[in-house]
Structures are given as structure tokens and as C-alpha cells.
Short mmCIF file of C-alpha atoms and ligand atoms in Angstrom, two decimals:
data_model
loop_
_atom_site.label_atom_id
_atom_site.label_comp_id
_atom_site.label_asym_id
_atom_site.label_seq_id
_atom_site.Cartn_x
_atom_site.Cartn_y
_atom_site.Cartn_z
CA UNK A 621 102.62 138.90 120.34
CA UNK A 622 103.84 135.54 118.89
CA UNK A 623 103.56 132.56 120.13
CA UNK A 624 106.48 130.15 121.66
CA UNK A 625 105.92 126.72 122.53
CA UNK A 626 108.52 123.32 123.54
CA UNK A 627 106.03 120.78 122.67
CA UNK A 628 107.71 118.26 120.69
CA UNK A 629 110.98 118.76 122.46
CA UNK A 630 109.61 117.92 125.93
CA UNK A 631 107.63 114.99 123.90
CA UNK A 632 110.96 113.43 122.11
CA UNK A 633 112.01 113.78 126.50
CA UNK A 634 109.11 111.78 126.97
CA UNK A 635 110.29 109.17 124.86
CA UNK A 636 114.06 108.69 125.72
CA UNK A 637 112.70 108.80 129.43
CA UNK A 638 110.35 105.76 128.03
CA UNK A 639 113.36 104.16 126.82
CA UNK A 640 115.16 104.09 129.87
CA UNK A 641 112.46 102.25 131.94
CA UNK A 642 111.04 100.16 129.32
CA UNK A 643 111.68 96.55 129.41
CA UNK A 644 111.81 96.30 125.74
CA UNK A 645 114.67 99.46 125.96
CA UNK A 646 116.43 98.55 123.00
CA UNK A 647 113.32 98.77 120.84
CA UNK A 648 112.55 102.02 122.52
CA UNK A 649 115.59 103.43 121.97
CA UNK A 650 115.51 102.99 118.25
CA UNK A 651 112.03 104.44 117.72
CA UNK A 652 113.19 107.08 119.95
CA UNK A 653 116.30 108.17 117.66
CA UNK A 654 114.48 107.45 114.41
CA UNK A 655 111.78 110.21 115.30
CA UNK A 656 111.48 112.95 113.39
CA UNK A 657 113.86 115.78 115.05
CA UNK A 658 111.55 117.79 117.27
CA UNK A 659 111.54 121.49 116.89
CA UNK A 660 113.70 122.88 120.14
CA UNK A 661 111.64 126.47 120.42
CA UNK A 662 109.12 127.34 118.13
CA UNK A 663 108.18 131.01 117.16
CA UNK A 664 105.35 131.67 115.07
CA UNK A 665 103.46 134.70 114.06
CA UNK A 666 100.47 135.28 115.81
CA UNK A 667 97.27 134.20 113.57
CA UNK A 668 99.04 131.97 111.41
CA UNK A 669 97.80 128.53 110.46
CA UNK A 670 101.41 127.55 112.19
CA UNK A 671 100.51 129.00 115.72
CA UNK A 672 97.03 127.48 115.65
CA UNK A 673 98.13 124.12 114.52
CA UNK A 674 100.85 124.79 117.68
CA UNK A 675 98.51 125.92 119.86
CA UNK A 676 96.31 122.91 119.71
CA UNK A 677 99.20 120.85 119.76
CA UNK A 678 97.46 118.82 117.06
CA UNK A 679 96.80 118.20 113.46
CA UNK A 680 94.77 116.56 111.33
CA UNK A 681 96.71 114.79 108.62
CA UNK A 682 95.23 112.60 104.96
CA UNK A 683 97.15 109.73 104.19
CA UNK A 684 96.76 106.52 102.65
CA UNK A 685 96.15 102.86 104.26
CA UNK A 686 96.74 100.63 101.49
CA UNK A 687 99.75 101.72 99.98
CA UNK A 688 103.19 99.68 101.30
CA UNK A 689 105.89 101.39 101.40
CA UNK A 690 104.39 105.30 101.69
CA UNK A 691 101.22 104.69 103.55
CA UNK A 692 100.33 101.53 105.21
CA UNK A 693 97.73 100.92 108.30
CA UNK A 694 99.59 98.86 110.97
CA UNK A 695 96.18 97.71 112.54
CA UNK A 696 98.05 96.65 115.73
CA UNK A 697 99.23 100.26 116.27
CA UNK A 698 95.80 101.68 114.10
CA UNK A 699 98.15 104.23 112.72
CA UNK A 700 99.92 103.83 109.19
CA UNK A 701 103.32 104.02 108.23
CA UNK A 702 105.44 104.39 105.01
CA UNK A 703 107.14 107.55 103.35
CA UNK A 704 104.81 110.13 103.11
CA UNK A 705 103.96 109.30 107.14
CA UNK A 706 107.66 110.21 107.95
CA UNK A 707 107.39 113.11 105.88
CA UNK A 708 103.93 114.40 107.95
CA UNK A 709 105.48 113.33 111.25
CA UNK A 710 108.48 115.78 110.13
CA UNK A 711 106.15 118.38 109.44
CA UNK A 712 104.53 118.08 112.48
CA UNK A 713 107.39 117.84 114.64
CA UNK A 714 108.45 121.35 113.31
CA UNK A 715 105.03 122.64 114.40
CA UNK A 716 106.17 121.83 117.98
CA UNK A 717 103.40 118.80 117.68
CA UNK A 718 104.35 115.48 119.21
CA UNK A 719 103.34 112.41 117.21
CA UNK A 720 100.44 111.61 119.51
CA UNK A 721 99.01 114.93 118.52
CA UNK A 722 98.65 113.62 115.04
CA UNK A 723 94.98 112.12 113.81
CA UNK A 724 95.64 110.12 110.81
CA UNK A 725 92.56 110.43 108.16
CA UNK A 726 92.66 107.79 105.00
CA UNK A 727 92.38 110.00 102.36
CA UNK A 728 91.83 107.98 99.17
CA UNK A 729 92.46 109.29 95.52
CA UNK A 730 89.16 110.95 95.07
CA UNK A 731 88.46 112.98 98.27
CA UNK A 732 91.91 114.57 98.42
CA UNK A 733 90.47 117.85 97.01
CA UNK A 734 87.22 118.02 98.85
CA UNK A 735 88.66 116.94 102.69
CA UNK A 736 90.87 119.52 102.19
CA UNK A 737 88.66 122.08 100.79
CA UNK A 738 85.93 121.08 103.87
CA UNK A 739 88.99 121.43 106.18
CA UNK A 740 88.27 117.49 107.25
CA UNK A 741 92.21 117.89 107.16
CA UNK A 742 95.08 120.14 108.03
CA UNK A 743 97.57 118.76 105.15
CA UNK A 744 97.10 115.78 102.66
CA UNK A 745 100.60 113.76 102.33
CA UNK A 746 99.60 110.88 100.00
CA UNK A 747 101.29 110.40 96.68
CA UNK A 748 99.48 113.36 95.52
CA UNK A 749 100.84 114.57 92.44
CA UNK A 750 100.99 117.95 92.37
CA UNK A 751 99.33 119.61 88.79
CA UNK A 752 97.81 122.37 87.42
CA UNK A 753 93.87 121.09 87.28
CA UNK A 754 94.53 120.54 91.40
CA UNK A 755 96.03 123.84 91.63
CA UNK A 756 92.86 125.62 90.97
CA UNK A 757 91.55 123.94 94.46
CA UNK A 758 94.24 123.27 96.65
CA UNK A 759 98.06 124.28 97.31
CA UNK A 760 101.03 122.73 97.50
CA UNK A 761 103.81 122.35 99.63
CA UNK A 762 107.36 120.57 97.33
CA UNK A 763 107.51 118.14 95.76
CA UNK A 764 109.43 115.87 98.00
CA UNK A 765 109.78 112.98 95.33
CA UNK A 766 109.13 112.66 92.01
CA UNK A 767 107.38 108.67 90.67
CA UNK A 768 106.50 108.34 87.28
CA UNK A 769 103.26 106.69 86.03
CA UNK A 770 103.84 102.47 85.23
CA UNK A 771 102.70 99.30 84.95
CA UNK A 772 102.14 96.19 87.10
CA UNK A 773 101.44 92.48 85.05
CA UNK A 774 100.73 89.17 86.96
CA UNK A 775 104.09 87.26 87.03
CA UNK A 776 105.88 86.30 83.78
CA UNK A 777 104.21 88.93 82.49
CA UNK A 778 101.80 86.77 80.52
CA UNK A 779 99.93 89.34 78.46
CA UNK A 780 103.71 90.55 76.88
CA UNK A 781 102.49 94.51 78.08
CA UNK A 782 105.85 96.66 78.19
CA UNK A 783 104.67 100.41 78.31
CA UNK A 784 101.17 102.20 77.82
CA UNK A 785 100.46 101.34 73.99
CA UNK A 786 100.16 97.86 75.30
CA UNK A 787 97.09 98.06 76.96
CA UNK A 788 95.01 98.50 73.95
CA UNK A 789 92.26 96.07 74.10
CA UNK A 790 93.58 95.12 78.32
CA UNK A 791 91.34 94.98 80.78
CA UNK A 792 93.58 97.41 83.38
CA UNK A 793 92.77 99.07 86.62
CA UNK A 794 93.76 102.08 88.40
CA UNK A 795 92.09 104.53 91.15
CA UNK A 796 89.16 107.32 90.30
CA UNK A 797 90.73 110.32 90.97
CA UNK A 798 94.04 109.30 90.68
CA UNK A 799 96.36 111.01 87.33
CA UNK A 800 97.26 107.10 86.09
CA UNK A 801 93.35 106.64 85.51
CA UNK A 802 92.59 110.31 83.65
CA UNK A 803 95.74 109.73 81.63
CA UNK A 804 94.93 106.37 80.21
CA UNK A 805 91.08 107.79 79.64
CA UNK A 806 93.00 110.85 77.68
CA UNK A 807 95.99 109.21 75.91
CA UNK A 808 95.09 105.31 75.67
CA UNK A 809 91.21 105.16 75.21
CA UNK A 810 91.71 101.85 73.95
CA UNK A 811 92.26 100.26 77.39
CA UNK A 812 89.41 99.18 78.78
CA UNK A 813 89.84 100.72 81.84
CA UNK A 814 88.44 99.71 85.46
CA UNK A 815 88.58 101.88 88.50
CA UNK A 816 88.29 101.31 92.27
CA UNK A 817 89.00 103.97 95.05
CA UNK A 818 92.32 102.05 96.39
CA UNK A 819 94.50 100.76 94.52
CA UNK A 820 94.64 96.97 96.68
CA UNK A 821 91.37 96.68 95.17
CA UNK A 822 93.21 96.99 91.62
CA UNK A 823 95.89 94.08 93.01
CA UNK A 824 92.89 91.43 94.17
CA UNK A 825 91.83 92.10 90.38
CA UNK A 826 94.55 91.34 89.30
CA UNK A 827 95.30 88.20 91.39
CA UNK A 828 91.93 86.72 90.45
CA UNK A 829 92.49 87.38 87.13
CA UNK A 830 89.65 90.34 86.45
CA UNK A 831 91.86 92.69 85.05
CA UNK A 832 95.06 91.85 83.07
CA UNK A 833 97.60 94.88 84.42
CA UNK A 834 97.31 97.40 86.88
CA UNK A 835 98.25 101.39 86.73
CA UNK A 836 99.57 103.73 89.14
CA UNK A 837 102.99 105.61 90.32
CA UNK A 838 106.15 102.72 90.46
CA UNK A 839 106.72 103.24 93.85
CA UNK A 840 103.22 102.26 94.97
CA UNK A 841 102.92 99.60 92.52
CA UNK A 842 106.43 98.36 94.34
CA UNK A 843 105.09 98.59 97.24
CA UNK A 844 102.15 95.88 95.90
CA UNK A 845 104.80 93.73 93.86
CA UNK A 846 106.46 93.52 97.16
CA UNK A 847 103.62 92.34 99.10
CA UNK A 848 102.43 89.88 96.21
CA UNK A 849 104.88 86.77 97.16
CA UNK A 850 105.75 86.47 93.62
CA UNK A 851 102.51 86.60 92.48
CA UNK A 852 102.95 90.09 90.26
CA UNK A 853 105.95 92.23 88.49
CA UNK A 854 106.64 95.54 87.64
CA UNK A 855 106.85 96.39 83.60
CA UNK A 856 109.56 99.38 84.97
CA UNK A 857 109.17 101.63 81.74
CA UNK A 858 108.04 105.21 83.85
CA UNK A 859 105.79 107.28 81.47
CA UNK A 860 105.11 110.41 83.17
CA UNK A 861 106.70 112.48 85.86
CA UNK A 862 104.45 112.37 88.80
CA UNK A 863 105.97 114.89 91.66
CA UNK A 864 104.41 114.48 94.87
CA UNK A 865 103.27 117.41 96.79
CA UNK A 866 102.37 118.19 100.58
CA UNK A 867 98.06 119.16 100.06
CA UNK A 868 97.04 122.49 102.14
CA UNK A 869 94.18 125.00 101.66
CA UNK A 870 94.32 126.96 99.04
CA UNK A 871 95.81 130.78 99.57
CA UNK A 872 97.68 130.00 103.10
CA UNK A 873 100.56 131.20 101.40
CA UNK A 874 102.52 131.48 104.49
CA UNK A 875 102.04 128.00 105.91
CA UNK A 876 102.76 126.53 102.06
CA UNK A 877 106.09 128.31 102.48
CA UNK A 878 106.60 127.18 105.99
CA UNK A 879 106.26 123.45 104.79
CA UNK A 880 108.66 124.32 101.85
CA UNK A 881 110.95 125.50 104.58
CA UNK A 882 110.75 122.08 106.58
CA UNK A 883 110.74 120.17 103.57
CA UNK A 884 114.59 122.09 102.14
CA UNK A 885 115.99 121.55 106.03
CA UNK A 886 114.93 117.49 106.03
CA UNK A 887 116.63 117.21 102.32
CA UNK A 888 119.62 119.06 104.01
CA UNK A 889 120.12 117.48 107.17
CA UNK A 890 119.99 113.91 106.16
CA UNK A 891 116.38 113.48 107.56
CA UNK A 892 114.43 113.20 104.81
CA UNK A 893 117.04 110.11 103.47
CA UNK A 894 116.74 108.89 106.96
CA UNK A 895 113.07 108.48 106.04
CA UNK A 896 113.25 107.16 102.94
CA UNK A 897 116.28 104.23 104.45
CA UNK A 898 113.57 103.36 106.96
CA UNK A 899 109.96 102.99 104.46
CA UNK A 900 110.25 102.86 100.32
CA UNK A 901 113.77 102.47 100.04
CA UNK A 902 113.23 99.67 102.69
CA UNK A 903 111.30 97.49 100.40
CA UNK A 904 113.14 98.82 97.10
CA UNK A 905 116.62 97.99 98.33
CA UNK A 906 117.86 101.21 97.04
CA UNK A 907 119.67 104.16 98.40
CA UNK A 908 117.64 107.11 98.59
CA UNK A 909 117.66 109.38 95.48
CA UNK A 910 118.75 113.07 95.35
CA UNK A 911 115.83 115.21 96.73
CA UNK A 912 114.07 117.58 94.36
CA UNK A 913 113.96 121.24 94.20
CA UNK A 914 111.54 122.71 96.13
CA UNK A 915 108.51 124.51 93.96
CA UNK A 916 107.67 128.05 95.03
CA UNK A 917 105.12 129.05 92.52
N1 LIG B 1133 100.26 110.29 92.20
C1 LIG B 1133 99.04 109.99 91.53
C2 LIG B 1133 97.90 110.89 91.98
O1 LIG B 1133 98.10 111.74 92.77
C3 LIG B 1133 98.65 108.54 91.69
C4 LIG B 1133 98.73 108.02 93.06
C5 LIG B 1133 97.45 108.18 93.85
O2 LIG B 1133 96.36 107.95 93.32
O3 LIG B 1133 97.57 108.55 95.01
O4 LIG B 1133 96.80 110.77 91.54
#
């Protein structure tokens, strides 16, 4: 027996029929083609964490809400938005799951782990570097982009801090939980480091002057530069590799492959670019980069 259901194909229906009576059509129209493609028949094997999730016709997805650019609230809407969003709504389309079968969960830093572990959430898609300590709890699904660990200064970059060995004797914040914060406690104990559980906590620090540079991923710290009106700037010296991963329980080998699966077909058929055009390369200005090679260990 296996299961076979049209769910997000009748939904992406739903929404071109939308656009054709909505007053604001136009608008319609271009959320309507910028959806993730919707699976046309989908076939999975009975018992799988891919036929439940189909079943339902929902999932329960950990993201974050303060991060422009890869996962951003839109309080009008109450759902966020950004990179790793489009990358879940892709996901989920290929479960058969329209996006209103989606619940959105902030997932900060430091619960990652344990709201997947509880099962709180189906999947975790949240600039979650994939590594071996986090292996040992959880699986992953990728990556799907590769950041690398830098810096963020107040403007003019008053403090003179161009890489890591800079921030002896800084006050600089990142996120418990988070690989920027362990690495600096591990390789650059002299920082005196501060932590918060988001990192716009880290940027109001730095705006006020608490804390003399912040520390995360360059993409989410572009994402904050963005947002700052001038205010901050990025060092751009990458230190680490940082390859983000799609979260799942650990051992449901079958539905990590499936994701690897969706993730290969949106690098292939243009989607995955499409996302990136429309969130992070958005703000960044620049053309999406090659995707990376899928991880099947
Ligand atoms: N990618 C890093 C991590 O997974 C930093 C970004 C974040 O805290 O989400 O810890």
C-alpha cells in the first residue's frame, strides 16, 4: 500500500484561481509563480516520515525571526521569510503540503537540538551549521549553502578589528549555542565574550555601544548591516566554513535522503537560485553562488 496524494498541486490551483479574481491580480500573480513548484503526484512508502507528514498535510518547521535575509518575521503576515523559509516551503511543497499547512516555530540557536529531539518540530531550517558534536543528536539533510564565521564593527570601524585575533581584549557578542560563540571561547579566549539567544540582541549592543563587534555567519551579519541605516559594517575576512544543513531526527535515514533528493532537484532546476534572487541575494546584490554538493554521510 503506498500512499498518493495532489495536495500542493490542487493548492498552487488554489492560488492562480486567487489570482484571477483578486483585485490586487498582479500581486497575486507574482506570489503565485514565485511559489515553490508543487509536487504534481506524490508516492510515498507506506510508514515513512514522508507519508505521515503527507497525510496530515502539515508540518511543523524551526526557523528563525530575527535574521534578515534567511529568516525574518513579517508581523503583518505573522509568518517569516528569508532563505532558509524558501528552502522549507520547497521541502514542503515536495511533501504534497501546501504552504498553509506549514506552522512556523522560532527556533533560536540553543534549542535547535532539543525541539528536534522532543519532536516540537518536523525539520529545523535555520543557519544551522551542520558538525560533528550535532551529529551525535540530530541529522542532516545538505548543506544547501556554505557562510563562513565573521565580523560586524559599528561604522568606520572604530576599534581597527579586521579578523578574529582582533578581538583580544573586545567586548564582542554572539548567540549561546551558536558555532561563532564556542569558537571564539575555544580559539580566542581573550575576547571577552557576551552572549544573547538572537543575534538582534547582539546588534542593539552594538548600537548602544555595550559591546564593540559582533560575531556570527556573514550572511546573517549582512542581513543586520543591511538593516542598520549605516549605522554598522561588515569586517568581510570569513574564518571558518559554516555549511548549513536541513535539522531532522536522528536515524530517519530515509526522510534525510528524501530531503537530499529535493534539495539536488531545486539546485538543478533553477529553484533553489530562484530563492536565493528573491531573499539573501536580494539584500546582497549578488547573483546566487554555485550550490554545494549534497552530503550523504
Ligand atoms: N551557523 C551557525 C550555527 O549554526 C551560526 C548561526 C546561528 O546561530 O544560527 O550555530
Amino acid at each position: 500500500m503506498r500512499t498518493t496524494r495532489k495536495v500542493a498541486a490542487l493548492a498552487a490551483l488554489g492560488l492562480t484561481l486567487a489570482a484571477c479574481s483578486s483585485e490586487a491580480g498582479s500581486q497575486a500573480e507574482e506570489s503565485a509563480s514565485s511559489a515553490p513548484t508543487a509536487a504534481e503526484d506524490v508516492d510515498f512508502p507506506e510508514g515513512s516520515t514522508m507519508a505521515e507528514l503527507n497525510e496530515a498535510g502539515a508540518i511543523t518547521i524551526g526557523t528563525k525571526y530575527d535574521q534578515p535575509g534567511f529568516g525574518l518575521l513579517n508581523p503583518q503576515s505573522g509568518a517569516p521569510e528569508g532563505f532558509d523559509v524558501e528552502i522549507a516551503k520547497i521541502v514542503a511543497a515536495e511533501l504534497g503540503i501546501p504552504e498553509d499547512g506549514i506552522t512556523w516555530t522560532e527556533t533560536v540557536s540553543a534549542n535547535r537540538e532539543p525541539f528536534i529531539q522532543n519532536g516540537q518540530v518536523d525539520m529545523v531550517v535555520a543557519t544551522y551549521t551542520i558538525n560533528d558534536a550535532r551529529k551525535q543528536v540530530v541529522d542532516f539533510a545538505g548543506p544547501y549553502y556554505v557562510a563562513g564565521q565573521d565580523i560586524m564593527v559599528a561604522e568606520g570601524n572604530p576599534e581597527g578589528i579586521e579578523g578574529p585575533e582582533d578581538l583580544a581584549g573586545k567586548t564582542v557578542c554572539s548567540v549561546e549555542g551558536s558555532t561563532p560563540a564556542q569558537r571564539i571561547r575555544d580559539e580566542y579566549p581573550e575576547a571577552n565574550l557576551v552572549t544573547y539567544d538572537v543575534y538582534s540582541k547582539c546588534a542593539d549592543d552594538l548600537r548602544n555601544g555595550g559591546v564593540q563587534a559582533v560575531t556570527t555567519d556573514n550572511v546573517i551579519l549582512t542581513g543586520l548591516v543591511a538593516g542598520s541605516d549605516g549605522a554598522f559594517e561588515l569586517v568581510g575576512n570569513p574564518f571558518t566554513e559554516e555549511p548549513y544543513g536541513i535539522g531532522m531526527e536522528l536515524g530517519d535515514t530515509d526522510f534525510r535522503n528524501f530531503v537530499n533528493d529535493v534539495l539536488e532537484e531545486s539546485f538543478e532546476d533553477g529553484r533553489w537560485a530562484d530563492a536565493w534572487d528573491r531573499t539573501a541575494g536580494a539584500i546582497t546584490g549578488e547573483e546566487a553562488p554555485e550550490p554545494p554538493s549534497v552530503d550523504r554521510y
